[in-house]
PDB file of C-alpha atoms in Angstrom:
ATOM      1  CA  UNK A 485     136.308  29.363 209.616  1.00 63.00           C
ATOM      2  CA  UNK A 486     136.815  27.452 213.312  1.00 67.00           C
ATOM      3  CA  UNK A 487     133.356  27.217 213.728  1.00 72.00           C
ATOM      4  CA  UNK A 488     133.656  24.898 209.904  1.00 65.00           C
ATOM      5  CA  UNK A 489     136.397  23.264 211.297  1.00 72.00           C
ATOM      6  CA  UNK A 490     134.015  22.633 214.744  1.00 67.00           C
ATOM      7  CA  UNK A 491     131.385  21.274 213.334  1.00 66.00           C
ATOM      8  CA  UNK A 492     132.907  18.995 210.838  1.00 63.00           C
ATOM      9  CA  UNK A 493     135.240  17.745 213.737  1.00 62.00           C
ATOM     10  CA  UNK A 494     131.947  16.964 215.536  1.00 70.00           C
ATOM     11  CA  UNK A 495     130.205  15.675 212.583  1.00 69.00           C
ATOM     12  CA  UNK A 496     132.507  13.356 212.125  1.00 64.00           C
ATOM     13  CA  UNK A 497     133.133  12.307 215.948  1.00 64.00           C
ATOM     14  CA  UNK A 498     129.179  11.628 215.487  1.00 67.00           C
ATOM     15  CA  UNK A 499     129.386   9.681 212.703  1.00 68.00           C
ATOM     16  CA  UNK A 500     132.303   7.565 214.504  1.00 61.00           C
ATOM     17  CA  UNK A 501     130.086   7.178 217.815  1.00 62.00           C
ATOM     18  CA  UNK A 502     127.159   5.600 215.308  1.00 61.00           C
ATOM     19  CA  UNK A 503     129.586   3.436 213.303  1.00 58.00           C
ATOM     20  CA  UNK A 504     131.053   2.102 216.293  1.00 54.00           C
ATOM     21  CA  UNK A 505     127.807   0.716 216.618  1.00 59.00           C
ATOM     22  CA  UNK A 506     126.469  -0.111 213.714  1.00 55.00           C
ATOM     23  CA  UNK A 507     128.091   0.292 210.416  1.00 53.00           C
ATOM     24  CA  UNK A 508     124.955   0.830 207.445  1.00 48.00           C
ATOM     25  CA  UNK A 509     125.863   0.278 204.180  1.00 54.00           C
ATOM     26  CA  UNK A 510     123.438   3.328 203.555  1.00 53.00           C
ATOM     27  CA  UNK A 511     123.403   6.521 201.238  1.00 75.00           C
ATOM     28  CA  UNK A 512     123.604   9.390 203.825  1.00 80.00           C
ATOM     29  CA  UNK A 513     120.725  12.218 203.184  1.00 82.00           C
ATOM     30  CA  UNK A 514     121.456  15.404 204.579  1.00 85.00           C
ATOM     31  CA  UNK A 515     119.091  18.273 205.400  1.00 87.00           C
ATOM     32  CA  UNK A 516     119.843  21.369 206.986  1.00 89.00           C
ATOM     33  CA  UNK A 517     117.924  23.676 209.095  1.00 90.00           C
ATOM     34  CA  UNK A 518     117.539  26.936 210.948  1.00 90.00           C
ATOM     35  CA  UNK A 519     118.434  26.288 214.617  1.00 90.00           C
ATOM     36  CA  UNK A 520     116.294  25.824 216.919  1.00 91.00           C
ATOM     37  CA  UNK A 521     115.601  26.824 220.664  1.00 91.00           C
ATOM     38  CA  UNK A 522     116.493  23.918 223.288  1.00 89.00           C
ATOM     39  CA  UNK A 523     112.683  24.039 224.399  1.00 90.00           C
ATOM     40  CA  UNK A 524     111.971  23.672 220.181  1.00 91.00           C
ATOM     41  CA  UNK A 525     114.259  20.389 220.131  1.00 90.00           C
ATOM     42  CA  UNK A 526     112.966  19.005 223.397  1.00 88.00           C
ATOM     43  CA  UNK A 527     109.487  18.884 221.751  1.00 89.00           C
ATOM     44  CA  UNK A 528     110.859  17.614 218.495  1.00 89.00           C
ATOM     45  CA  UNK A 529     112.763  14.707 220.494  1.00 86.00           C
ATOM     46  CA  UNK A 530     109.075  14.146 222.318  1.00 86.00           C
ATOM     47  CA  UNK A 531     107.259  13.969 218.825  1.00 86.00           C
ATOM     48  CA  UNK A 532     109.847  11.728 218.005  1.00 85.00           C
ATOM     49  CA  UNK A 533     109.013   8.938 220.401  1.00 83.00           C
ATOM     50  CA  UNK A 534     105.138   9.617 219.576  1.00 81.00           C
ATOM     51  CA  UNK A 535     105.388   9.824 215.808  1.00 78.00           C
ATOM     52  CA  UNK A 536     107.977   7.085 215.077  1.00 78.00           C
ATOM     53  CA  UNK A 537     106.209   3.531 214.462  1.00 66.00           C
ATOM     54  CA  UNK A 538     107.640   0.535 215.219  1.00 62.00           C
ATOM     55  CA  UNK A 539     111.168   2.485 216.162  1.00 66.00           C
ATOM     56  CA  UNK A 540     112.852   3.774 219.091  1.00 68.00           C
ATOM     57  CA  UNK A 541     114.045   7.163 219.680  1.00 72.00           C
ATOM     58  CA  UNK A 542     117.176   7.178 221.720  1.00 68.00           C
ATOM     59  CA  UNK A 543     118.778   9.816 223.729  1.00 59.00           C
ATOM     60  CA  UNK A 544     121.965  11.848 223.197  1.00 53.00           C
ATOM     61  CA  UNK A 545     125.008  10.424 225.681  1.00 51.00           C
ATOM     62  CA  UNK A 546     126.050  13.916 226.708  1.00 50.00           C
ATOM     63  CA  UNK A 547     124.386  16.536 229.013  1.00 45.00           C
ATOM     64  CA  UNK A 548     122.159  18.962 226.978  1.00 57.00           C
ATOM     65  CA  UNK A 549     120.172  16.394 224.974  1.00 75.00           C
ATOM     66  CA  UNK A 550     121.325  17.933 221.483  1.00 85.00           C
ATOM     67  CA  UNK A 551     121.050  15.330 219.398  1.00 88.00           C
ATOM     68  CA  UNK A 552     119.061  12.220 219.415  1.00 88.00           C
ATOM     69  CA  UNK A 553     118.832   9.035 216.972  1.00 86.00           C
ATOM     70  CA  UNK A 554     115.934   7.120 215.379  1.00 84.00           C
ATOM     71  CA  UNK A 555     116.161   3.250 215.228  1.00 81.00           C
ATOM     72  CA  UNK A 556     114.048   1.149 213.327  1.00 79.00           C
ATOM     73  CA  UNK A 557     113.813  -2.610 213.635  1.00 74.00           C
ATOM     74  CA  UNK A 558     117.163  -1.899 215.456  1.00 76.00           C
ATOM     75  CA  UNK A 559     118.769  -0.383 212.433  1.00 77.00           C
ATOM     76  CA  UNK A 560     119.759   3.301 213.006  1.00 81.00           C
ATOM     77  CA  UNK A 561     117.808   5.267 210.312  1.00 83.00           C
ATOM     78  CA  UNK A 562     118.091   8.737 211.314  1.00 85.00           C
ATOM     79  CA  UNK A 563     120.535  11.160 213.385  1.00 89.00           C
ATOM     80  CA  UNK A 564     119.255  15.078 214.842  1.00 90.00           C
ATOM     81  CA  UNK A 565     121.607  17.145 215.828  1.00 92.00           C
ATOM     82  CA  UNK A 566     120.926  20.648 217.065  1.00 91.00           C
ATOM     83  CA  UNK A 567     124.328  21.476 218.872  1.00 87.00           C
ATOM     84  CA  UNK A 568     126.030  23.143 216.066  1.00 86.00           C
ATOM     85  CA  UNK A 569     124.516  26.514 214.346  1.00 89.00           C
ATOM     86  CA  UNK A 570     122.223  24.610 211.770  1.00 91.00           C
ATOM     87  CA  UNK A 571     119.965  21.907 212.729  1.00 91.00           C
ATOM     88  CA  UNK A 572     121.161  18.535 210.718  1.00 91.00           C
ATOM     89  CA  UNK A 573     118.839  15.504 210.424  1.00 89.00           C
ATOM     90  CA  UNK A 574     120.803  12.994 208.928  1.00 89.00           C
ATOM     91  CA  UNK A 575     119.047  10.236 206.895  1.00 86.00           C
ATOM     92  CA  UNK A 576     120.749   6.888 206.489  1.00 82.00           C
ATOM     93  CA  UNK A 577     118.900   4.974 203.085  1.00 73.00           C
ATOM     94  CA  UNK A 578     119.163   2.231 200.549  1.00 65.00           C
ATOM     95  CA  UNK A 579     117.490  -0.522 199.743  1.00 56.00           C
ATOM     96  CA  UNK A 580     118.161  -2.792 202.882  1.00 55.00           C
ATOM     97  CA  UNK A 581     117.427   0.387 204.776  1.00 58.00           C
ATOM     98  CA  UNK A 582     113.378   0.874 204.616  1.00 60.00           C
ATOM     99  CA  UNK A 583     112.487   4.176 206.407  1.00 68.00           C
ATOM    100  CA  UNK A 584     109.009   4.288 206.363  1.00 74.00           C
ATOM    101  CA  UNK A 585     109.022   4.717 210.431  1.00 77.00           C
ATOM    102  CA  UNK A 586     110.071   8.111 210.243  1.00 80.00           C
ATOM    103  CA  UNK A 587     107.767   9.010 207.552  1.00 79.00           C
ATOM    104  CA  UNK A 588     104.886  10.412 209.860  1.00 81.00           C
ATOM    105  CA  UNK A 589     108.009  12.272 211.951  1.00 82.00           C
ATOM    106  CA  UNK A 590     109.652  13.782 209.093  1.00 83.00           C
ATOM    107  CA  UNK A 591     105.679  15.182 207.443  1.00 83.00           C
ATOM    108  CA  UNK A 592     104.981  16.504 210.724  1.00 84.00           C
ATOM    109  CA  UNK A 593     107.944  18.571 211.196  1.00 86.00           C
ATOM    110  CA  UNK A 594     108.350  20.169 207.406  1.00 83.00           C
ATOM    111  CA  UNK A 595     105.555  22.866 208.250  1.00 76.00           C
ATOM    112  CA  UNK A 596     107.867  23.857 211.314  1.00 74.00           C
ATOM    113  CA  UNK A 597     111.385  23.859 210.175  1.00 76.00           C
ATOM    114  CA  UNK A 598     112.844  26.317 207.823  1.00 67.00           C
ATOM    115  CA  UNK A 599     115.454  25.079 205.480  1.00 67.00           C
ATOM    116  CA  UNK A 600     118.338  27.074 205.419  1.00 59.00           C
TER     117      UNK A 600
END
């Protein structure tokens, strides 16, 4: 039951960091995930910069890189976060909000991640 509490206490200090930011008018998308090793997410973070067109991949603001957001045309479009005991990519989407930059990202990882 804490570890509820815990992550929705951080899932919502997340979402507060990103809205200070930028505040999309978005449907949120969530998928979760089996957790995966540090070494796992660094290479997922790494495909990220590769596979994401026209975007930028930027890095968590605490030590031990467990999350990292996807920006396209400056607009925040994605959030992965691999600190709690699921992995969570969070998908922000609507018609202002085109998301075709993660595309490749998101085809390349389904073969790897198991849904939980």
């Amino acid at each position: 039951m804490k570890l509820l509490i815990y992550g929705a206490a951080l899932l919502a200090a997340l979402s507060a960091a990103i809205a200070s930011r930028h505040v999309p008018k978005a449907d949120l998308e969530l998928r979760t995930f089996r957790k995966v090793s540090d070494a796992e997410f660094a290479v997922m973070r790494e495909e990220a910069v590769r596979l994401v067109r026209e975007g930028l991949v930027q890095r968590a603001r605490y030590a031990g890189d467990r999350y990292f957001e996807v920006s396209c045309d400056g607009t925040p479009v994605m959030l992965v976060d691999n600190s709690l005991e699921q992995l969570l990519i969070v998908l922000y989407a609507n018609r202002q909000i085109d998301v075709p930059c993660v595309v490749p990202l998101l085809s390349h990882w389904s073969g790897r991640i198991v849904a939980e």
